[in-house]
Amino acid sequence: MTYSIEARDLRLDYRGSPALRGIDFRLAGGGIYGLIGRNGSGKTSLLSLVASLAKPTAGTLLVDGEDPFENPRIMPDVCLVQDRIKDSGDEIWKVGSFLRTAAALRPRWDQEYADRLVDLFELPRRKRISSLSLGKRSALNIIVGLASRAPVTIFDEAYVGLDAPSRYAFYDEVLADYMAHPRTVIMSSHLVEEVDSLFEEVLILDEGRLLVHEDTDDLRSRGVSLTGPAQAVDDLRHGLTVLNEQVLGGTKSITVYGDLDEDALSRARAAGVEAGPVRLQDLFVHLTRKDRR
Amino acid sequence: MFDDRSPIYQQIADKIKNDVLSGELSADTQVMSTNQYAAFYRINPATAAKAFRQLIDEGVLYKRRGIGMFVSGEARPVLLAQRRERFFREVVDVMLAEARVLGISLDDVVRHIETGRGTQK
């Protein structure tokens, strides 16, 4: 079961200042979508709207074609996993009873899977949440997200406090469970390098605006690093966005974003220019750099 | 697509082609599914699916509905022909260009290859 998500000129003011400044996108659903952005770019605001934790200030948000806010059909089917258990009083619960409550709220809950995940992440069932480490609390939240099988499952920097082996176990479970039970998965992360291969599409938010929404492979192919004799490199930059520029003696290296002319590239190669890939993480860093705004 | 910035799906497609060329995957052998590849490489299944779509378009694989994907009978000869052509363009021509820069004569190159052939046998 998968739901589409659509935003039209979506706006949200938070404490008197705009957190989302008019966002438009459509996610067809049934994919793993990556949401990346710097701190304060509006990621959590956007995800809170999808999960009906807040009402948009203006514009339209549709989940499976309906406004999700206080919508009894949609709300149980959207599961938002945040980076911590907010001050909701949940801390006094024991792990086992917390999961039983989560199960009662989620119509598509898979208890067998939840049990398997509790063992995988080595969570103590009888302990209170307040006694757990940050990493174990994150794991508990992740278990709720995975076992909910919610048609829209959102992991908002859910990995906080997890060590690297646990993070990779988390990524493997997201992927495996998504393939076995296709649904709409949104992941927001700062650790772009670790997760970008999981994303079918990427959305980059910057200062409350949607900067990029593209197929991940297409986005990657639009970034190229060019290194070679300065003149030959400069001949290629025409019509492209130069994201970064470095000079070392007579050698120049630039990172460009856009559709590179293949013929021009062939000529440049003959003049000693090397073209290389740009990692998504680097594209993100360059595209959202302060001096570009 | 450029040779030196190949996306993940290209690398998967190349790996399968190499396995076909080396004979590890023979004609009519079933290959792993999109999901198995996705889990193995920790990539989105849509990305893995791109590799398979490309291989089917190129005639390397064929699909049996509901069962999976298999290596086609003509895959190996077709790939061999492509690679042989590429060998001269991408290996030999590049080598000769390098030799020219270094001032090594074509005769020296030929002599070296012939000596090597002698020692190989």
Short mmCIF file of C-alpha atoms in Angstrom, two decimals:
data_model
loop_
_atom_site.label_atom_id
_atom_site.label_comp_id
_atom_site.label_asym_id
_atom_site.label_seq_id
_atom_site.Cartn_x
_atom_site.Cartn_y
_atom_site.Cartn_z
CA MET A 1 0.00 0.00 0.00
CA THR A 2 1.52 3.31 -1.09
CA TYR A 3 0.27 6.87 -0.92
CA SER A 4 1.17 9.81 -3.13
CA ILE A 5 2.13 13.13 -1.55
CA GLU A 6 1.53 16.44 -3.24
CA ALA A 7 2.30 20.00 -2.15
CA ARG A 8 1.11 23.16 -3.90
CA ASP A 9 2.48 26.52 -2.82
CA LEU A 10 2.76 25.06 0.65
CA ARG A 11 3.60 27.59 3.37
CA LEU A 12 4.16 27.35 7.08
CA ASP A 13 4.98 30.10 9.54
CA TYR A 14 6.60 28.97 12.73
CA ARG A 15 6.77 31.36 15.68
CA GLY A 16 6.11 34.31 13.43
CA SER A 17 8.71 33.59 10.78
CA PRO A 18 8.33 31.62 7.56
CA ALA A 19 9.63 28.04 7.80
CA LEU A 20 8.25 26.99 4.40
CA ARG A 21 7.99 29.69 1.74
CA GLY A 22 5.83 28.12 -0.96
CA ILE A 23 6.76 24.58 -1.92
CA ASP A 24 5.52 22.57 -4.89
CA PHE A 25 6.21 18.90 -5.56
CA ARG A 26 4.53 15.61 -6.25
CA LEU A 27 5.79 12.24 -5.04
CA ALA A 28 4.05 9.47 -6.95
CA GLY A 29 4.45 7.15 -3.96
CA GLY A 30 5.98 3.71 -3.65
CA GLY A 31 9.54 4.96 -3.55
CA ILE A 32 12.28 5.83 -1.12
CA TYR A 33 12.60 9.59 -1.20
CA GLY A 34 15.53 11.51 0.28
CA LEU A 35 14.95 14.89 1.87
CA ILE A 36 18.12 16.82 2.50
CA GLY A 37 18.85 20.33 3.64
CA ARG A 38 20.91 22.28 6.12
CA ASN A 39 19.76 22.89 9.66
CA GLY A 40 16.74 25.17 9.65
CA SER A 41 16.02 24.59 5.94
CA GLY A 42 12.47 23.44 6.68
CA LYS A 43 12.82 19.65 6.53
CA THR A 44 11.18 18.96 9.87
CA SER A 45 8.47 21.58 9.19
CA LEU A 46 7.57 19.87 5.94
CA LEU A 47 7.55 16.40 7.49
CA SER A 48 5.44 17.61 10.42
CA LEU A 49 2.81 18.81 7.96
CA VAL A 50 2.76 15.44 6.18
CA ALA A 51 2.30 13.76 9.57
CA SER A 52 -0.52 16.18 10.57
CA LEU A 53 1.40 17.57 13.53
CA ALA A 54 0.69 21.05 12.23
CA LYS A 55 -1.67 22.78 9.82
CA PRO A 56 -0.25 24.65 6.82
CA THR A 57 -0.39 28.47 7.03
CA ALA A 58 -1.33 28.54 3.35
CA GLY A 59 -1.30 26.34 0.27
CA THR A 60 -2.30 22.73 -0.22
CA LEU A 61 -0.94 19.44 1.01
CA LEU A 62 -2.47 16.17 -0.13
CA VAL A 63 -1.65 12.67 1.08
CA ASP A 64 -3.31 10.02 -1.08
CA GLY A 65 -5.37 12.86 -2.51
CA GLU A 66 -6.69 14.15 0.82
CA ASP A 67 -5.81 16.85 3.31
CA PRO A 68 -4.07 14.87 6.08
CA PHE A 69 -4.77 17.34 8.90
CA GLU A 70 -7.01 15.71 11.53
CA ASN A 71 -7.99 13.21 8.86
CA PRO A 72 -8.97 9.91 10.54
CA ARG A 73 -8.36 7.86 7.37
CA ILE A 74 -4.89 9.24 6.64
CA MET A 75 -3.38 9.84 10.09
CA PRO A 76 -2.94 6.20 11.21
CA ASP A 77 -1.29 5.48 7.87
CA VAL A 78 1.42 8.14 8.21
CA CYS A 79 4.17 7.24 10.65
CA LEU A 80 6.74 9.92 11.47
CA VAL A 81 9.89 8.78 13.24
CA GLN A 82 11.76 11.70 14.75
CA ASP A 83 15.23 11.93 16.15
CA ARG A 84 14.07 11.60 19.72
CA ILE A 85 11.07 10.88 21.85
CA LYS A 86 9.75 14.38 22.41
CA ASP A 87 8.77 15.42 25.95
CA SER A 88 5.54 13.52 25.67
CA GLY A 89 5.74 11.53 28.87
CA ASP A 90 6.74 8.44 26.88
CA GLU A 91 9.95 8.13 28.85
CA ILE A 92 8.28 6.42 31.81
CA TRP A 93 7.11 3.54 29.59
CA LYS A 94 8.88 0.25 29.42
CA VAL A 95 10.08 -0.78 25.96
CA GLY A 96 7.56 -3.65 25.74
CA SER A 97 4.51 -1.57 26.67
CA PHE A 98 5.63 1.30 24.44
CA LEU A 99 5.65 -1.09 21.47
CA ARG A 100 2.25 -2.54 22.44
CA THR A 101 0.80 0.99 22.44
CA ALA A 102 2.36 1.71 19.07
CA ALA A 103 0.89 -1.54 17.76
CA ALA A 104 -2.60 -0.52 18.91
CA LEU A 105 -2.34 2.77 16.99
CA ARG A 106 -1.12 1.29 13.71
CA PRO A 107 -3.64 -0.75 11.71
CA ARG A 108 -0.96 -2.48 9.61
CA TRP A 109 1.43 -3.30 12.49
CA ASP A 110 3.51 -6.50 12.15
CA GLN A 111 4.28 -7.82 15.65
CA GLU A 112 6.52 -10.63 14.44
CA TYR A 113 8.67 -8.14 12.57
CA ALA A 114 8.75 -5.82 15.60
CA ASP A 115 10.01 -8.70 17.76
CA ARG A 116 12.69 -9.56 15.23
CA LEU A 117 13.84 -5.90 15.19
CA VAL A 118 13.93 -5.70 19.00
CA ASP A 119 16.37 -8.64 18.93
CA LEU A 120 18.35 -7.16 16.02
CA PHE A 121 18.89 -3.85 17.81
CA GLU A 122 19.31 -5.62 21.16
CA LEU A 123 16.68 -3.64 23.04
CA PRO A 124 15.82 -4.65 26.62
CA ARG A 125 12.05 -5.22 26.65
CA ARG A 126 11.61 -4.75 30.41
CA LYS A 127 13.59 -1.55 30.80
CA ARG A 128 12.15 1.93 30.97
CA ILE A 129 12.80 4.19 28.00
CA SER A 130 14.32 6.78 30.36
CA SER A 131 17.13 4.34 31.17
CA LEU A 132 18.05 3.72 27.51
CA SER A 133 20.99 5.31 25.72
CA LEU A 134 20.27 7.81 22.95
CA GLY A 135 21.14 5.17 20.35
CA LYS A 136 18.75 2.60 21.84
CA ARG A 137 15.97 5.22 21.95
CA SER A 138 16.55 5.94 18.27
CA ALA A 139 16.45 2.21 17.56
CA LEU A 140 13.13 1.92 19.41
CA ASN A 141 11.65 4.70 17.27
CA ILE A 142 13.00 3.12 14.12
CA ILE A 143 11.37 -0.18 15.08
CA VAL A 144 8.02 1.61 15.39
CA GLY A 145 8.49 3.12 11.92
CA LEU A 146 9.45 -0.16 10.29
CA ALA A 147 6.93 -2.43 12.03
CA SER A 148 4.08 0.07 11.49
CA ARG A 149 4.17 -0.79 7.76
CA ALA A 150 2.51 2.61 7.39
CA PRO A 151 1.84 3.48 3.71
CA VAL A 152 3.78 6.69 4.43
CA THR A 153 6.76 6.02 6.68
CA ILE A 154 9.02 8.96 7.48
CA PHE A 155 12.44 8.78 9.13
CA ASP A 156 13.46 12.29 10.14
CA GLU A 157 17.13 12.04 11.12
CA ALA A 158 16.10 8.90 12.91
CA TYR A 159 19.66 7.57 13.21
CA VAL A 160 20.86 10.01 15.91
CA GLY A 161 23.06 8.24 18.44
CA LEU A 162 23.26 5.00 16.44
CA ASP A 163 26.75 3.67 15.85
CA ALA A 164 27.81 2.86 12.28
CA PRO A 165 26.95 -0.89 12.37
CA SER A 166 23.47 -0.09 13.73
CA ARG A 167 22.97 2.64 11.12
CA TYR A 168 23.78 0.19 8.33
CA ALA A 169 21.47 -2.39 9.92
CA PHE A 170 18.79 0.32 9.86
CA TYR A 171 19.43 1.12 6.15
CA ASP A 172 19.36 -2.59 5.26
CA GLU A 173 16.04 -3.05 7.06
CA VAL A 174 14.48 0.00 5.41
CA LEU A 175 15.48 -1.32 1.99
CA ALA A 176 14.50 -4.95 2.60
CA ASP A 177 11.16 -4.10 4.18
CA TYR A 178 10.38 -1.53 1.49
CA MET A 179 10.98 -4.17 -1.18
CA ALA A 180 8.89 -6.78 0.61
CA HIS A 181 6.12 -4.29 1.46
CA PRO A 182 6.28 -1.39 -1.00
CA ARG A 183 5.24 1.91 0.54
CA THR A 184 6.19 5.57 0.48
CA VAL A 185 9.34 6.09 2.52
CA ILE A 186 10.83 9.51 3.19
CA MET A 187 14.24 9.77 4.82
CA SER A 188 15.86 12.98 5.93
CA SER A 189 19.51 12.81 6.78
CA HIS A 190 22.68 14.78 7.19
CA LEU A 191 24.75 11.72 6.42
CA VAL A 192 24.05 11.98 2.70
CA GLU A 193 27.03 9.83 1.80
CA GLU A 194 25.66 6.86 3.72
CA VAL A 195 22.14 6.86 2.36
CA ASP A 196 22.07 8.47 -1.07
CA SER A 197 22.21 5.14 -2.90
CA LEU A 198 18.89 4.24 -1.27
CA PHE A 199 17.07 7.25 -2.70
CA GLU A 200 15.06 6.98 -5.88
CA GLU A 201 14.41 10.72 -5.86
CA VAL A 202 16.03 13.53 -3.92
CA LEU A 203 14.50 16.76 -2.64
CA ILE A 204 16.84 19.50 -1.43
CA LEU A 205 15.35 22.20 0.77
CA ASP A 206 17.10 25.49 1.38
CA GLU A 207 15.76 28.30 3.54
CA GLY A 208 12.19 27.10 3.26
CA ARG A 209 12.30 26.65 -0.51
CA LEU A 210 12.58 23.55 -2.66
CA LEU A 211 15.88 23.90 -4.49
CA VAL A 212 15.98 20.54 -6.27
CA HIS A 213 13.60 17.65 -6.85
CA GLU A 214 15.10 15.08 -9.19
CA ASP A 215 15.71 11.44 -9.90
CA THR A 216 18.87 10.68 -7.89
CA ASP A 217 20.85 9.26 -10.82
CA ASP A 218 19.88 12.21 -13.04
CA LEU A 219 20.91 14.65 -10.33
CA ARG A 220 24.26 12.92 -9.91
CA SER A 221 24.88 12.96 -13.66
CA ARG A 222 24.28 16.73 -13.78
CA GLY A 223 27.26 17.38 -11.56
CA VAL A 224 30.69 17.07 -13.14
CA SER A 225 34.12 18.00 -11.90
CA LEU A 226 36.51 19.19 -14.59
CA THR A 227 40.24 19.34 -14.01
CA GLY A 228 42.96 20.37 -16.44
CA PRO A 229 44.77 23.31 -18.02
CA ALA A 230 43.02 26.50 -16.87
CA GLN A 231 42.14 27.77 -20.34
CA ALA A 232 40.70 24.46 -21.53
CA VAL A 233 38.65 24.14 -18.36
CA ASP A 234 37.32 27.69 -18.69
CA ASP A 235 36.26 27.03 -22.28
CA LEU A 236 33.78 24.49 -20.95
CA ARG A 237 32.05 26.59 -18.31
CA HIS A 238 29.87 28.55 -20.71
CA GLY A 239 26.17 28.07 -19.96
CA LEU A 240 26.81 25.96 -16.86
CA THR A 241 26.47 26.81 -13.20
CA VAL A 242 29.91 26.75 -11.61
CA LEU A 243 29.50 25.53 -8.06
CA ASN A 244 33.11 25.47 -7.01
CA GLU A 245 36.44 26.58 -8.39
CA GLN A 246 40.01 25.79 -7.35
CA VAL A 247 43.32 26.71 -8.93
CA LEU A 248 46.67 25.03 -8.40
CA GLY A 249 49.37 26.60 -10.56
CA GLY A 250 48.25 26.29 -14.17
CA THR A 251 45.74 23.61 -13.31
CA LYS A 252 42.15 24.46 -12.65
CA SER A 253 39.41 22.36 -11.17
CA ILE A 254 35.76 23.39 -11.36
CA THR A 255 32.55 21.70 -10.29
CA VAL A 256 29.74 22.42 -12.73
CA TYR A 257 26.04 21.71 -12.56
CA GLY A 258 23.98 21.37 -15.71
CA ASP A 259 23.89 19.51 -18.99
CA LEU A 260 27.41 19.38 -20.32
CA ASP A 261 27.88 19.47 -24.09
CA GLU A 262 29.42 16.11 -24.99
CA ASP A 263 31.19 17.43 -28.10
CA ALA A 264 32.77 20.25 -26.12
CA LEU A 265 33.83 17.71 -23.52
CA SER A 266 35.48 15.51 -26.15
CA ARG A 267 37.46 18.50 -27.41
CA ALA A 268 38.43 19.44 -23.86
CA ARG A 269 39.57 15.89 -23.20
CA ALA A 270 41.93 16.13 -26.14
CA ALA A 271 43.32 19.28 -24.48
CA GLY A 272 43.99 17.34 -21.27
CA VAL A 273 40.84 17.97 -19.27
CA GLU A 274 39.62 15.15 -17.05
CA ALA A 275 35.95 14.80 -16.18
CA GLY A 276 34.99 13.12 -12.94
CA PRO A 277 31.90 12.38 -10.92
CA VAL A 278 30.66 14.62 -8.13
CA ARG A 279 29.28 13.01 -5.02
CA LEU A 280 25.73 13.92 -4.07
CA GLN A 281 27.04 15.16 -0.73
CA ASP A 282 29.32 17.64 -2.53
CA LEU A 283 26.55 18.79 -4.87
CA PHE A 284 24.39 19.41 -1.83
CA VAL A 285 27.13 21.34 -0.03
CA HIS A 286 27.87 23.51 -3.06
CA LEU A 287 24.23 24.12 -3.99
CA THR A 288 23.30 25.28 -0.48
CA ARG A 289 26.43 27.27 0.31
CA LYS A 290 25.73 30.58 2.01
CA ASP A 291 27.45 32.77 -0.59
CA ARG A 292 25.27 31.29 -3.33
CA ARG A 293 22.03 32.41 -1.74
CA MET B 1 27.39 8.77 -20.59
CA PHE B 2 31.06 9.25 -19.84
CA ASP B 3 33.31 6.31 -19.13
CA ASP B 4 34.89 7.78 -16.04
CA ARG B 5 31.80 8.83 -14.18
CA SER B 6 29.64 5.79 -14.34
CA PRO B 7 26.55 5.65 -12.15
CA ILE B 8 25.83 2.65 -9.97
CA TYR B 9 23.46 1.01 -12.44
CA GLN B 10 26.13 1.22 -15.12
CA GLN B 11 28.58 -0.54 -12.82
CA ILE B 12 26.05 -3.30 -12.18
CA ALA B 13 25.38 -3.70 -15.89
CA ASP B 14 29.13 -3.87 -16.53
CA LYS B 15 29.60 -6.46 -13.82
CA ILE B 16 26.96 -8.70 -15.37
CA LYS B 17 28.49 -8.23 -18.82
CA ASN B 18 31.89 -9.21 -17.44
CA ASP B 19 30.39 -12.32 -15.89
CA VAL B 20 28.85 -13.22 -19.25
CA LEU B 21 32.17 -12.64 -21.03
CA SER B 22 34.15 -14.70 -18.54
CA GLY B 23 31.63 -17.50 -18.88
CA GLU B 24 30.58 -17.34 -15.25
CA LEU B 25 27.06 -16.62 -16.48
CA SER B 26 26.32 -18.91 -19.42
CA ALA B 27 23.41 -18.72 -21.87
CA ASP B 28 19.97 -19.30 -20.33
CA THR B 29 21.30 -18.98 -16.78
CA GLN B 30 19.03 -17.07 -14.44
CA VAL B 31 20.54 -13.92 -12.94
CA MET B 32 19.75 -12.60 -9.47
CA SER B 33 16.60 -10.50 -9.18
CA THR B 34 16.44 -6.71 -9.01
CA ASN B 35 15.67 -6.92 -5.31
CA GLN B 36 18.57 -9.27 -4.61
CA TYR B 37 20.92 -6.89 -6.39
CA ALA B 38 19.44 -3.92 -4.53
CA ALA B 39 19.89 -5.58 -1.15
CA PHE B 40 23.40 -6.77 -2.00
CA TYR B 41 24.65 -3.36 -3.12
CA ARG B 42 22.42 -1.44 -0.68
CA ILE B 43 20.83 0.56 -3.50
CA ASN B 44 17.33 1.55 -4.47
CA PRO B 45 15.67 -1.24 -6.50
CA ALA B 46 14.73 1.35 -9.14
CA THR B 47 18.44 1.90 -9.70
CA ALA B 48 19.09 -1.81 -10.04
CA ALA B 49 16.12 -2.06 -12.40
CA LYS B 50 17.78 0.51 -14.69
CA ALA B 51 20.73 -1.85 -15.10
CA PHE B 52 18.45 -4.71 -16.08
CA ARG B 53 16.40 -2.55 -18.43
CA GLN B 54 19.61 -1.57 -20.20
CA LEU B 55 20.79 -5.18 -20.42
CA ILE B 56 17.43 -6.27 -21.83
CA ASP B 57 17.49 -3.42 -24.39
CA GLU B 58 20.99 -4.47 -25.43
CA GLY B 59 19.92 -8.08 -25.79
CA VAL B 60 22.20 -9.39 -23.06
CA LEU B 61 19.31 -10.57 -20.89
CA TYR B 62 15.77 -11.67 -21.60
CA LYS B 63 12.77 -11.85 -19.36
CA ARG B 64 10.54 -14.78 -18.57
CA ARG B 65 7.38 -13.37 -17.15
CA GLY B 66 6.85 -14.34 -13.55
CA ILE B 67 10.11 -16.27 -13.35
CA GLY B 68 12.96 -13.82 -13.77
CA MET B 69 15.74 -12.73 -16.07
CA PHE B 70 18.09 -14.97 -18.02
CA VAL B 71 21.24 -14.61 -20.10
CA SER B 72 20.39 -14.64 -23.79
CA GLY B 73 22.04 -17.00 -26.23
CA GLU B 74 23.64 -14.28 -28.36
CA ALA B 75 24.87 -12.27 -25.36
CA ARG B 76 28.42 -13.58 -25.29
CA PRO B 77 29.25 -13.33 -29.02
CA VAL B 78 27.72 -9.83 -29.19
CA LEU B 79 29.64 -8.64 -26.13
CA LEU B 80 32.86 -10.18 -27.43
CA ALA B 81 32.51 -8.30 -30.72
CA GLN B 82 31.83 -5.03 -28.88
CA ARG B 83 34.72 -5.47 -26.50
CA ARG B 84 37.14 -6.37 -29.29
CA GLU B 85 36.26 -3.18 -31.10
CA ARG B 86 36.61 -1.21 -27.87
CA PHE B 87 39.94 -2.86 -27.15
CA PHE B 88 41.56 -1.18 -30.15
CA ARG B 89 39.93 2.17 -29.51
CA GLU B 90 40.35 2.35 -25.77
CA VAL B 91 43.44 0.28 -25.09
CA VAL B 92 45.62 0.18 -28.20
CA ASP B 93 44.97 3.72 -29.45
CA VAL B 94 45.49 5.15 -25.98
CA MET B 95 48.72 3.20 -25.61
CA LEU B 96 50.00 4.46 -28.97
CA ALA B 97 49.15 8.05 -28.03
CA GLU B 98 51.12 7.64 -24.81
CA ALA B 99 54.04 6.13 -26.74
CA ARG B 100 54.03 9.13 -29.08
CA VAL B 101 54.21 11.55 -26.12
CA LEU B 102 57.14 9.59 -24.69
CA GLY B 103 58.93 9.47 -28.02
CA ILE B 104 58.70 5.69 -28.31
CA SER B 105 58.59 4.63 -31.93
CA LEU B 106 55.92 2.33 -33.30
CA ASP B 107 58.68 -0.11 -34.23
CA ASP B 108 59.81 -0.28 -30.59
CA VAL B 109 56.25 -0.97 -29.49
CA VAL B 110 55.80 -3.71 -32.07
CA ARG B 111 59.17 -5.22 -31.16
CA HIS B 112 58.20 -5.25 -27.48
CA ILE B 113 54.90 -6.96 -28.18
CA GLU B 114 56.56 -9.59 -30.35
CA THR B 115 59.18 -10.29 -27.68
CA GLY B 116 56.38 -10.61 -25.14
CA ARG B 117 54.52 -13.00 -27.39
CA GLY B 118 57.68 -15.10 -27.55
CA THR B 119 57.96 -15.32 -23.78
CA GLN B 120 54.27 -16.01 -23.34
CA LYS B 121 54.39 -19.29 -25.18
#
